[in-house]
PDB file of C-alpha atoms and ligand atoms in Angstrom:
ATOM      1  CA  MET A   1      -4.733  18.152  -9.072  1.00  0.00           C
ATOM      2  CA  THR A   2      -5.521  17.257  -5.653  1.00  0.00           C
ATOM      3  CA  ARG A   3      -4.239  13.686  -5.274  1.00  0.00           C
ATOM      4  CA  LYS A   4      -6.793  12.142  -2.595  1.00  0.00           C
ATOM      5  CA  PHE A   5      -4.698  10.842   0.650  1.00  0.00           C
ATOM      6  CA  PHE A   6      -4.578   7.383   0.630  1.00  0.00           C
ATOM      7  CA  ILE A   7      -4.357   5.130   3.937  1.00  0.00           C
ATOM      8  CA  GLY A   8      -3.779   1.215   3.896  1.00  0.00           C
ATOM      9  CA  GLY A   9      -4.000  -0.787   6.818  1.00  0.00           C
ATOM     10  CA  ASN A  10      -1.872  -4.224   6.213  1.00  0.00           C
ATOM     11  CA  TRP A  11      -2.437  -6.963   8.860  1.00  0.00           C
ATOM     12  CA  LYS A  12      -0.149  -9.415   6.931  1.00  0.00           C
ATOM     13  CA  CYS A  13      -0.205 -12.882   8.527  1.00  0.00           C
ATOM     14  CA  ASN A  14      -1.995 -11.745  11.720  1.00  0.00           C
ATOM     15  CA  GLY A  15      -5.385 -12.772  13.579  1.00  0.00           C
ATOM     16  CA  THR A  16      -7.946 -14.897  15.027  1.00  0.00           C
ATOM     17  CA  VAL A  17     -11.754 -14.461  14.979  1.00  0.00           C
ATOM     18  CA  ASP A  18     -12.029 -13.254  17.925  1.00  0.00           C
ATOM     19  CA  GLU A  19      -9.218 -10.722  17.197  1.00  0.00           C
ATOM     20  CA  VAL A  20     -10.418 -10.010  13.717  1.00  0.00           C
ATOM     21  CA  LYS A  21     -13.759  -8.922  15.305  1.00  0.00           C
ATOM     22  CA  LYS A  22     -12.420  -7.000  17.579  1.00  0.00           C
ATOM     23  CA  ILE A  23     -10.678  -4.739  15.067  1.00  0.00           C
ATOM     24  CA  VAL A  24     -13.191  -4.607  12.782  1.00  0.00           C
ATOM     25  CA  CYS A  25     -15.656  -3.350  15.589  1.00  0.00           C
ATOM     26  CA  MET A  26     -12.730  -0.598  16.725  1.00  0.00           C
ATOM     27  CA  LEU A  27     -12.672   0.278  12.396  1.00  0.00           C
ATOM     28  CA  ASN A  28     -16.246   0.749  12.463  1.00  0.00           C
ATOM     29  CA  GLY A  29     -16.740   2.712  15.315  1.00  0.00           C
ATOM     30  CA  GLY A  30     -13.643   4.871  14.399  1.00  0.00           C
ATOM     31  CA  GLU A  31     -14.581   8.637  13.557  1.00  0.00           C
ATOM     32  CA  VAL A  32     -12.404   9.046  10.217  1.00  0.00           C
ATOM     33  CA  PRO A  33     -12.272  11.799   7.780  1.00  0.00           C
ATOM     34  CA  CYS A  34     -15.288  11.576   5.039  1.00  0.00           C
ATOM     35  CA  PRO A  35     -14.358   9.461   1.655  1.00  0.00           C
ATOM     36  CA  ASN A  36     -13.913  12.236  -0.282  1.00  0.00           C
ATOM     37  CA  HIS A  37     -10.836  13.588   2.046  1.00  0.00           C
ATOM     38  CA  ILE A  38      -9.470  10.155   2.300  1.00  0.00           C
ATOM     39  CA  GLU A  39      -9.046   6.602   0.468  1.00  0.00           C
ATOM     40  CA  THR A  40      -8.916   3.849   2.737  1.00  0.00           C
ATOM     41  CA  ILE A  41      -7.886  -0.085   2.567  1.00  0.00           C
ATOM     42  CA  ILE A  42      -7.713  -3.158   4.829  1.00  0.00           C
ATOM     43  CA  SER A  43      -6.026  -5.855   4.083  1.00  0.00           C
ATOM     44  CA  PRO A  44      -6.669  -9.191   5.862  1.00  0.00           C
ATOM     45  CA  PRO A  45      -4.786 -12.327   5.325  1.00  0.00           C
ATOM     46  CA  PHE A  46      -6.940 -13.790   2.621  1.00  0.00           C
ATOM     47  CA  ILE A  47      -8.733 -16.613   4.520  1.00  0.00           C
ATOM     48  CA  PHE A  48     -10.401 -13.645   6.750  1.00  0.00           C
ATOM     49  CA  ILE A  49     -11.536 -11.454   3.965  1.00  0.00           C
ATOM     50  CA  PRO A  50     -15.037 -12.722   3.501  1.00  0.00           C
ATOM     51  CA  MET A  51     -15.668 -12.420   6.869  1.00  0.00           C
ATOM     52  CA  VAL A  52     -14.363  -8.724   7.395  1.00  0.00           C
ATOM     53  CA  LYS A  53     -15.978  -7.746   3.925  1.00  0.00           C
ATOM     54  CA  SER A  54     -19.474  -9.034   5.330  1.00  0.00           C
ATOM     55  CA  CYS A  55     -19.225  -6.754   8.408  1.00  0.00           C
ATOM     56  CA  LEU A  56     -16.633  -3.820   7.999  1.00  0.00           C
ATOM     57  CA  ARG A  57     -17.961  -0.465   6.982  1.00  0.00           C
ATOM     58  CA  THR A  58     -18.314   0.362   3.498  1.00  0.00           C
ATOM     59  CA  ASP A  59     -16.266   3.554   3.165  1.00  0.00           C
ATOM     60  CA  PHE A  60     -13.239   1.173   4.242  1.00  0.00           C
ATOM     61  CA  GLN A  61     -12.170  -1.296   0.698  1.00  0.00           C
ATOM     62  CA  ILE A  62     -11.120  -4.320   1.188  1.00  0.00           C
ATOM     63  CA  ALA A  63      -7.302  -5.729  -0.596  1.00  0.00           C
ATOM     64  CA  ALA A  64      -5.877  -8.709  -0.609  1.00  0.00           C
ATOM     65  CA  GLN A  65      -2.000  -9.216   0.371  1.00  0.00           C
ATOM     66  CA  ASN A  66      -1.340 -11.075  -2.552  1.00  0.00           C
ATOM     67  CA  CYS A  67      -2.320 -12.709  -5.999  1.00  0.00           C
ATOM     68  CA  TRP A  68      -1.126 -15.275  -8.630  1.00  0.00           C
ATOM     69  CA  THR A  69       0.623 -14.083 -11.731  1.00  0.00           C
ATOM     70  CA  LYS A  70      -1.671 -15.537 -14.142  1.00  0.00           C
ATOM     71  CA  LYS A  71      -5.340 -16.897 -14.304  1.00  0.00           C
ATOM     72  CA  GLY A  72      -5.829 -20.010 -12.140  1.00  0.00           C
ATOM     73  CA  GLY A  73      -5.308 -23.291 -12.352  1.00  0.00           C
ATOM     74  CA  ALA A  74      -3.083 -25.980 -11.382  1.00  0.00           C
ATOM     75  CA  PHE A  75      -1.082 -24.003  -9.129  1.00  0.00           C
ATOM     76  CA  THR A  76      -1.571 -25.116  -5.325  1.00  0.00           C
ATOM     77  CA  GLY A  77      -1.772 -22.907  -2.597  1.00  0.00           C
ATOM     78  CA  GLU A  78      -2.449 -19.830  -4.999  1.00  0.00           C
ATOM     79  CA  ILE A  79      -5.073 -17.267  -5.199  1.00  0.00           C
ATOM     80  CA  SER A  80      -5.735 -15.771  -8.718  1.00  0.00           C
ATOM     81  CA  ALA A  81      -6.608 -12.241  -9.277  1.00  0.00           C
ATOM     82  CA  GLU A  82     -10.130 -13.356 -11.076  1.00  0.00           C
ATOM     83  CA  MET A  83     -11.181 -15.248  -7.726  1.00  0.00           C
ATOM     84  CA  LEU A  84     -10.441 -11.903  -5.731  1.00  0.00           C
ATOM     85  CA  LYS A  85     -12.276  -9.529  -8.271  1.00  0.00           C
ATOM     86  CA  ASN A  86     -15.380 -12.396  -7.836  1.00  0.00           C
ATOM     87  CA  LEU A  87     -15.512 -11.847  -4.307  1.00  0.00           C
ATOM     88  CA  GLY A  88     -15.878  -8.357  -4.750  1.00  0.00           C
ATOM     89  CA  VAL A  89     -12.343  -7.756  -3.734  1.00  0.00           C
ATOM     90  CA  PRO A  90     -11.403  -4.037  -5.266  1.00  0.00           C
ATOM     91  CA  TRP A  91      -7.651  -3.760  -4.357  1.00  0.00           C
ATOM     92  CA  VAL A  92      -4.588  -5.933  -4.126  1.00  0.00           C
ATOM     93  CA  ILE A  93      -0.974  -5.097  -2.921  1.00  0.00           C
ATOM     94  CA  LEU A  94       1.613  -6.775  -4.908  1.00  0.00           C
ATOM     95  CA  GLY A  95       5.722  -6.470  -4.064  1.00  0.00           C
ATOM     96  CA  HIS A  96       5.421  -6.215  -0.693  1.00  0.00           C
ATOM     97  CA  SER A  97       9.134  -6.167   0.390  1.00  0.00           C
ATOM     98  CA  GLU A  98       8.425  -9.427   2.731  1.00  0.00           C
ATOM     99  CA  ARG A  99       7.340 -11.236  -0.386  1.00  0.00           C
ATOM    100  CA  ARG A 100      10.274  -9.740  -2.287  1.00  0.00           C
ATOM    101  CA  THR A 101      12.691 -11.036   0.487  1.00  0.00           C
ATOM    102  CA  LEU A 102      11.093 -13.971   1.755  1.00  0.00           C
ATOM    103  CA  MET A 103       9.266 -15.305  -1.158  1.00  0.00           C
ATOM    104  CA  HIS A 104      11.683 -14.639  -3.652  1.00  0.00           C
ATOM    105  CA  GLU A 105       9.843 -12.301  -5.780  1.00  0.00           C
ATOM    106  CA  THR A 106      11.735 -10.508  -8.358  1.00  0.00           C
ATOM    107  CA  ASP A 107      11.202  -7.447 -10.066  1.00  0.00           C
ATOM    108  CA  GLN A 108       9.867  -9.069 -13.104  1.00  0.00           C
ATOM    109  CA  VAL A 109       7.302 -11.408 -11.118  1.00  0.00           C
ATOM    110  CA  VAL A 110       6.010  -8.502  -9.453  1.00  0.00           C
ATOM    111  CA  ALA A 111       5.859  -6.540 -12.681  1.00  0.00           C
ATOM    112  CA  GLU A 112       3.831  -9.345 -13.764  1.00  0.00           C
ATOM    113  CA  LYS A 113       1.473  -9.902 -10.909  1.00  0.00           C
ATOM    114  CA  VAL A 114       0.721  -5.990 -11.450  1.00  0.00           C
ATOM    115  CA  GLU A 115      -0.079  -5.972 -14.855  1.00  0.00           C
ATOM    116  CA  TYR A 116      -2.233  -9.363 -14.940  1.00  0.00           C
ATOM    117  CA  ALA A 117      -4.019  -7.945 -11.689  1.00  0.00           C
ATOM    118  CA  LEU A 118      -4.965  -4.208 -13.398  1.00  0.00           C
ATOM    119  CA  SER A 119      -5.627  -6.543 -16.708  1.00  0.00           C
ATOM    120  CA  GLN A 120      -8.746  -8.058 -14.514  1.00  0.00           C
ATOM    121  CA  GLY A 121     -10.044  -4.634 -13.214  1.00  0.00           C
ATOM    122  CA  LEU A 122      -8.204  -5.138  -9.916  1.00  0.00           C
ATOM    123  CA  LYS A 123      -6.659  -1.707  -8.188  1.00  0.00           C
ATOM    124  CA  VAL A 124      -3.007  -1.856  -7.251  1.00  0.00           C
ATOM    125  CA  CYS A 125      -1.031  -1.019  -4.259  1.00  0.00           C
ATOM    126  CA  LEU A 126       2.630  -1.806  -5.671  1.00  0.00           C
ATOM    127  CA  CYS A 127       5.394  -1.551  -2.899  1.00  0.00           C
ATOM    128  CA  VAL A 128       8.751  -0.718  -3.670  1.00  0.00           C
ATOM    129  CA  GLY A 129      12.097   0.317  -1.241  1.00  0.00           C
ATOM    130  CA  GLU A 130      15.704  -0.026  -0.610  1.00  0.00           C
ATOM    131  CA  SER A 131      17.594  -2.345   1.918  1.00  0.00           C
ATOM    132  CA  LEU A 132      19.565  -0.998   5.029  1.00  0.00           C
ATOM    133  CA  LYS A 133      22.697  -1.615   2.359  1.00  0.00           C
ATOM    134  CA  GLU A 134      21.235   0.079  -0.702  1.00  0.00           C
ATOM    135  CA  ARG A 135      20.271   3.150   1.329  1.00  0.00           C
ATOM    136  CA  GLU A 136      24.172   3.159   2.865  1.00  0.00           C
ATOM    137  CA  CYS A 137      25.468   2.601  -0.705  1.00  0.00           C
ATOM    138  CA  ASN A 138      23.161   5.611  -1.796  1.00  0.00           C
ATOM    139  CA  GLU A 139      21.392   3.399  -3.979  1.00  0.00           C
ATOM    140  CA  THR A 140      17.746   4.303  -3.061  1.00  0.00           C
ATOM    141  CA  ALA A 141      16.836   6.613  -6.057  1.00  0.00           C
ATOM    142  CA  GLN A 142      17.594   3.728  -8.257  1.00  0.00           C
ATOM    143  CA  VAL A 143      16.789   0.831  -6.496  1.00  0.00           C
ATOM    144  CA  VAL A 144      13.026   2.292  -6.126  1.00  0.00           C
ATOM    145  CA  SER A 145      13.188   3.268 -10.277  1.00  0.00           C
ATOM    146  CA  ARG A 146      14.529   0.051 -10.998  1.00  0.00           C
ATOM    147  CA  GLN A 147      11.543  -1.436  -9.291  1.00  0.00           C
ATOM    148  CA  VAL A 148       9.381   0.952 -10.913  1.00  0.00           C
ATOM    149  CA  GLN A 149      10.247   0.278 -14.111  1.00  0.00           C
ATOM    150  CA  ALA A 150      10.203  -3.291 -14.312  1.00  0.00           C
ATOM    151  CA  VAL A 151       6.256  -2.547 -13.977  1.00  0.00           C
ATOM    152  CA  ALA A 152       6.378   0.285 -16.375  1.00  0.00           C
ATOM    153  CA  ALA A 153       7.753  -1.980 -18.853  1.00  0.00           C
ATOM    154  CA  ARG A 154       4.680  -4.141 -18.681  1.00  0.00           C
ATOM    155  CA  VAL A 155       1.955  -1.610 -17.741  1.00  0.00           C
ATOM    156  CA  GLY A 156       0.709   1.604 -20.032  1.00  0.00           C
ATOM    157  CA  CYS A 157      -2.185   2.789 -17.648  1.00  0.00           C
ATOM    158  CA  TRP A 158      -1.548   3.812 -14.339  1.00  0.00           C
ATOM    159  CA  ALA A 159      -4.897   4.912 -12.908  1.00  0.00           C
ATOM    160  CA  ASN A 160      -5.579   2.184 -10.875  1.00  0.00           C
ATOM    161  CA  VAL A 161      -2.104   2.120  -9.506  1.00  0.00           C
ATOM    162  CA  VAL A 162      -1.202   3.693  -6.115  1.00  0.00           C
ATOM    163  CA  ILE A 163       2.518   2.936  -5.094  1.00  0.00           C
ATOM    164  CA  ALA A 164       4.140   2.635  -1.437  1.00  0.00           C
ATOM    165  CA  TYR A 165       7.837   3.609  -0.807  1.00  0.00           C
ATOM    166  CA  GLU A 166       8.504   1.024   1.770  1.00  0.00           C
ATOM    167  CA  PRO A 167      12.215   1.102   2.848  1.00  0.00           C
ATOM    168  CA  ILE A 168      12.891  -2.204   3.908  1.00  0.00           C
ATOM    169  CA  TRP A 169      15.270  -0.992   7.038  1.00  0.00           C
ATOM    170  CA  ALA A 170      11.615   0.744   8.247  1.00  0.00           C
ATOM    171  CA  ILE A 171       9.333  -1.986   8.142  1.00  0.00           C
ATOM    172  CA  GLY A 172       8.809  -3.631  11.987  1.00  0.00           C
ATOM    173  CA  THR A 173      11.649  -1.872  13.272  1.00  0.00           C
ATOM    174  CA  GLY A 174      10.185   0.948  14.607  1.00  0.00           C
ATOM    175  CA  LYS A 175      12.694   2.624  13.226  1.00  0.00           C
ATOM    176  CA  VAL A 176      10.923   4.945  10.633  1.00  0.00           C
ATOM    177  CA  ALA A 177      12.077   7.418   7.842  1.00  0.00           C
ATOM    178  CA  SER A 178      12.226  11.283   8.881  1.00  0.00           C
ATOM    179  CA  PRO A 179       9.826  13.141   7.064  1.00  0.00           C
ATOM    180  CA  GLU A 180      12.901  14.488   5.010  1.00  0.00           C
ATOM    181  CA  GLN A 181      13.840  11.094   4.107  1.00  0.00           C
ATOM    182  CA  ALA A 182      10.517  10.498   2.936  1.00  0.00           C
ATOM    183  CA  GLN A 183      10.024  13.381   0.860  1.00  0.00           C
ATOM    184  CA  GLU A 184      13.057  12.851  -1.318  1.00  0.00           C
ATOM    185  CA  VAL A 185      12.638   9.655  -1.946  1.00  0.00           C
ATOM    186  CA  HIS A 186       8.912  10.207  -3.437  1.00  0.00           C
ATOM    187  CA  TYR A 187       9.909  13.467  -4.777  1.00  0.00           C
ATOM    188  CA  ASN A 188      12.765  11.817  -6.822  1.00  0.00           C
ATOM    189  CA  LEU A 189      10.553   8.907  -7.984  1.00  0.00           C
ATOM    190  CA  ARG A 190       7.861  11.650  -8.987  1.00  0.00           C
ATOM    191  CA  LYS A 191      10.621  13.158 -10.808  1.00  0.00           C
ATOM    192  CA  TRP A 192      11.959   9.671 -12.634  1.00  0.00           C
ATOM    193  CA  ILE A 193       8.385   8.910 -13.152  1.00  0.00           C
ATOM    194  CA  ASP A 194       7.545  12.296 -15.016  1.00  0.00           C
ATOM    195  CA  CYS A 195      10.600  11.768 -17.120  1.00  0.00           C
ATOM    196  CA  HIS A 196       9.881   8.125 -17.921  1.00  0.00           C
ATOM    197  CA  ILE A 197       6.604   7.297 -18.120  1.00  0.00           C
ATOM    198  CA  GLY A 198       4.533  10.480 -18.208  1.00  0.00           C
ATOM    199  CA  CYS A 199       4.216  14.181 -16.661  1.00  0.00           C
ATOM    200  CA  GLN A 200       0.332  13.279 -15.994  1.00  0.00           C
ATOM    201  CA  VAL A 201       0.960  10.143 -14.303  1.00  0.00           C
ATOM    202  CA  ALA A 202       3.612  11.787 -12.216  1.00  0.00           C
ATOM    203  CA  GLN A 203       1.017  14.528 -11.611  1.00  0.00           C
ATOM    204  CA  ASP A 204      -1.576  12.193 -10.263  1.00  0.00           C
ATOM    205  CA  ILE A 205      -0.271   8.956  -9.196  1.00  0.00           C
ATOM    206  CA  ARG A 206      -0.135   8.778  -4.983  1.00  0.00           C
ATOM    207  CA  ILE A 207       3.018   7.599  -3.603  1.00  0.00           C
ATOM    208  CA  ILE A 208       2.485   6.689  -0.060  1.00  0.00           C
ATOM    209  CA  TYR A 209       4.750   6.012   2.894  1.00  0.00           C
ATOM    210  CA  GLY A 210       5.316   2.629   4.829  1.00  0.00           C
ATOM    211  CA  GLY A 211       7.531   1.379   7.468  1.00  0.00           C
ATOM    212  CA  SER A 212       6.815   1.934  11.266  1.00  0.00           C
ATOM    213  CA  VAL A 213       3.943   4.427  10.977  1.00  0.00           C
ATOM    214  CA  THR A 214       2.218   4.928  14.220  1.00  0.00           C
ATOM    215  CA  ALA A 215       0.138   8.047  15.699  1.00  0.00           C
ATOM    216  CA  ALA A 216       3.190  10.009  16.843  1.00  0.00           C
ATOM    217  CA  ASN A 217       4.601  10.226  13.547  1.00  0.00           C
ATOM    218  CA  CYS A 218       2.020  10.185  11.048  1.00  0.00           C
ATOM    219  CA  LYS A 219       1.324  13.736  11.078  1.00  0.00           C
ATOM    220  CA  GLN A 220       4.967  15.123  10.325  1.00  0.00           C
ATOM    221  CA  ILE A 221       5.464  12.313   7.306  1.00  0.00           C
ATOM    222  CA  GLY A 222       1.930  12.859   5.768  1.00  0.00           C
ATOM    223  CA  GLY A 223       2.390  17.012   6.043  1.00  0.00           C
ATOM    224  CA  GLN A 224       5.345  16.348   2.986  1.00  0.00           C
ATOM    225  CA  PRO A 225       4.253  17.598  -0.335  1.00  0.00           C
ATOM    226  CA  ASP A 226       4.876  14.779  -2.221  1.00  0.00           C
ATOM    227  CA  VAL A 227       3.509  12.348   0.496  1.00  0.00           C
ATOM    228  CA  ASP A 228       0.253  10.942  -0.329  1.00  0.00           C
ATOM    229  CA  GLY A 229      -0.903   8.539   2.663  1.00  0.00           C
ATOM    230  CA  PHE A 230       0.747   5.551   4.342  1.00  0.00           C
ATOM    231  CA  LEU A 231       0.690   1.671   4.033  1.00  0.00           C
ATOM    232  CA  VAL A 232       0.468   0.652   7.970  1.00  0.00           C
ATOM    233  CA  GLY A 233       1.241  -2.613   9.099  1.00  0.00           C
ATOM    234  CA  GLY A 234       1.689  -3.173  12.929  1.00  0.00           C
ATOM    235  CA  ALA A 235       0.058  -0.032  14.057  1.00  0.00           C
ATOM    236  CA  SER A 236      -2.645  -0.679  11.865  1.00  0.00           C
ATOM    237  CA  LEU A 237      -4.268  -3.695  14.349  1.00  0.00           C
ATOM    238  CA  LYS A 238      -4.448  -1.447  16.864  1.00  0.00           C
ATOM    239  CA  GLU A 239      -6.706   1.873  18.201  1.00  0.00           C
ATOM    240  CA  GLU A 240      -3.877   4.064  17.004  1.00  0.00           C
ATOM    241  CA  PHE A 241      -5.301   3.266  13.416  1.00  0.00           C
ATOM    242  CA  ILE A 242      -7.545   5.449  13.648  1.00  0.00           C
ATOM    243  CA  GLU A 243      -5.407   8.555  14.696  1.00  0.00           C
ATOM    244  CA  ILE A 244      -3.346   7.882  11.623  1.00  0.00           C
ATOM    245  CA  LEU A 245      -6.429   8.263   9.654  1.00  0.00           C
ATOM    246  CA  ASN A 246      -7.137  11.341  10.916  1.00  0.00           C
ATOM    247  CA  ALA A 247      -3.186  12.118  10.088  1.00  0.00           C
ATOM    248  CA  ARG A 248      -4.757  14.840   7.609  1.00  0.00           C
ATOM    249  CA  ASN A 249      -8.287  15.293   9.468  1.00  0.00           C
ATOM    250  CA  THR A 250     -10.613  18.077   7.902  1.00  0.00           C
ATOM    251  CA  HIS A 251     -13.936  16.469   8.446  1.00  0.00           C
ATOM    252  CA  THR A 252     -14.650  13.532  10.504  1.00  0.00           C
ATOM    253  CA  HIS A 253     -17.568  10.987  10.248  1.00  0.00           C
ATOM    254  CA  LYS A 254     -18.716   7.813  11.833  1.00  0.00           C
ATOM    255  CA  THR A 255     -20.229   4.893  10.034  1.00  0.00           C
ATOM    256  CA  CYS A 256     -21.280   1.790  12.370  1.00  0.00           C
TER     257      CYS A 256
HETATM  258  C1  LIG B   1       3.598  -3.295   5.991  1.00  0.00           C
HETATM  259  O1  LIG B   1       3.740  -4.273   6.600  1.00  0.00           O
HETATM  260  O2  LIG B   1       3.724  -2.561   4.801  1.00  0.00           O
HETATM  261  C2  LIG B   1       4.591  -2.194   6.974  1.00  0.00           C
HETATM  262  C3  LIG B   1       4.775  -0.923   6.690  1.00  0.00           C
HETATM  263  O3  LIG B   1       5.098  -2.256   8.288  1.00  0.00           O
HETATM  264  P1  LIG B   1       5.338  -1.456   9.349  1.00  0.00           P
HETATM  265  O4  LIG B   1       3.860  -0.364   9.830  1.00  0.00           O
HETATM  266  O5  LIG B   1       4.786  -2.119  10.537  1.00  0.00           O
HETATM  267  O6  LIG B   1       6.458  -1.130   9.784  1.00  0.00           O
END
C-alpha cells in the first residue's frame, strides 16, 4: 500500500494575534497538493487553537502540542484529551523532545499520554529521537526503538499514530540529518516494528522526519523510500512552508 505523505507544522511557543493572522492568511492562500496526496496538520499553541481553527482552510487539520495523561480534573495548567476532542481538535503531538528534555517527560509518561489520547479518539503524532551523544555512541536505533516500545506496551492499534523521527541534535539547530541518515533510521525503525509489533503496522505506519527541514532540503529527504513526510518547526512559521508542502508535488490546489 502507499502511505499518504504527511506534513506537520509545529509552531511551538510562538506567535501573537497579529502574527497568527498573517500565518493563517499565508496558509490559506498557498497552492499545495490536494488532500488525496497529502495530509497536513498545523499545531499552534493551545491559546490560539480556537482562532486558527475558525479561519484555517479545512484541508489543514489542527493538532495540539501536548495533552494530559488522563481525564481532566484537579491538574492546574493542563489540557485534557477530552477538551481537545470537545473543541474538534483531531490530532495531538506527543513526546516532542523539548517536552522530554525540558519538562522531563519519560518514555512512560509519553506512553501514558499516547494511550489516553488514542482512547479518547484523538490521532497522535508520536515524536522519538536520539541526542547527539547517543548518536555518537551508536545508540540511535536502540533509543528510538525503546521509545516506541514504551508505547507498544500500552497501545495495540497503531492506525491513528504517525511516528516523527526527530534527532534532537537537528531540532532548531540548522543541522539537518542527511537524506541517508534519515532513511537509515526510518528503515531500521520500520524493520523493528515489523519484528516487534507486526508486519502490517510496519507497512502502513507513516514515519516522518523532523529537524531543521527547509525548502532547500525537503525534496531530497522527502524522496527517501521510508520517509513519509516531515514535522517542521521554525520553517512552518514562514512562507517557505508552502514550498515544503509541495516537496512531493503532484497536483496543487488552493482553498481560501
Ligand atoms: C520540531 O519542533 O519538531 C522541529 C523539527 O523544529 P525545527 O524544524 O525548527 O528543527
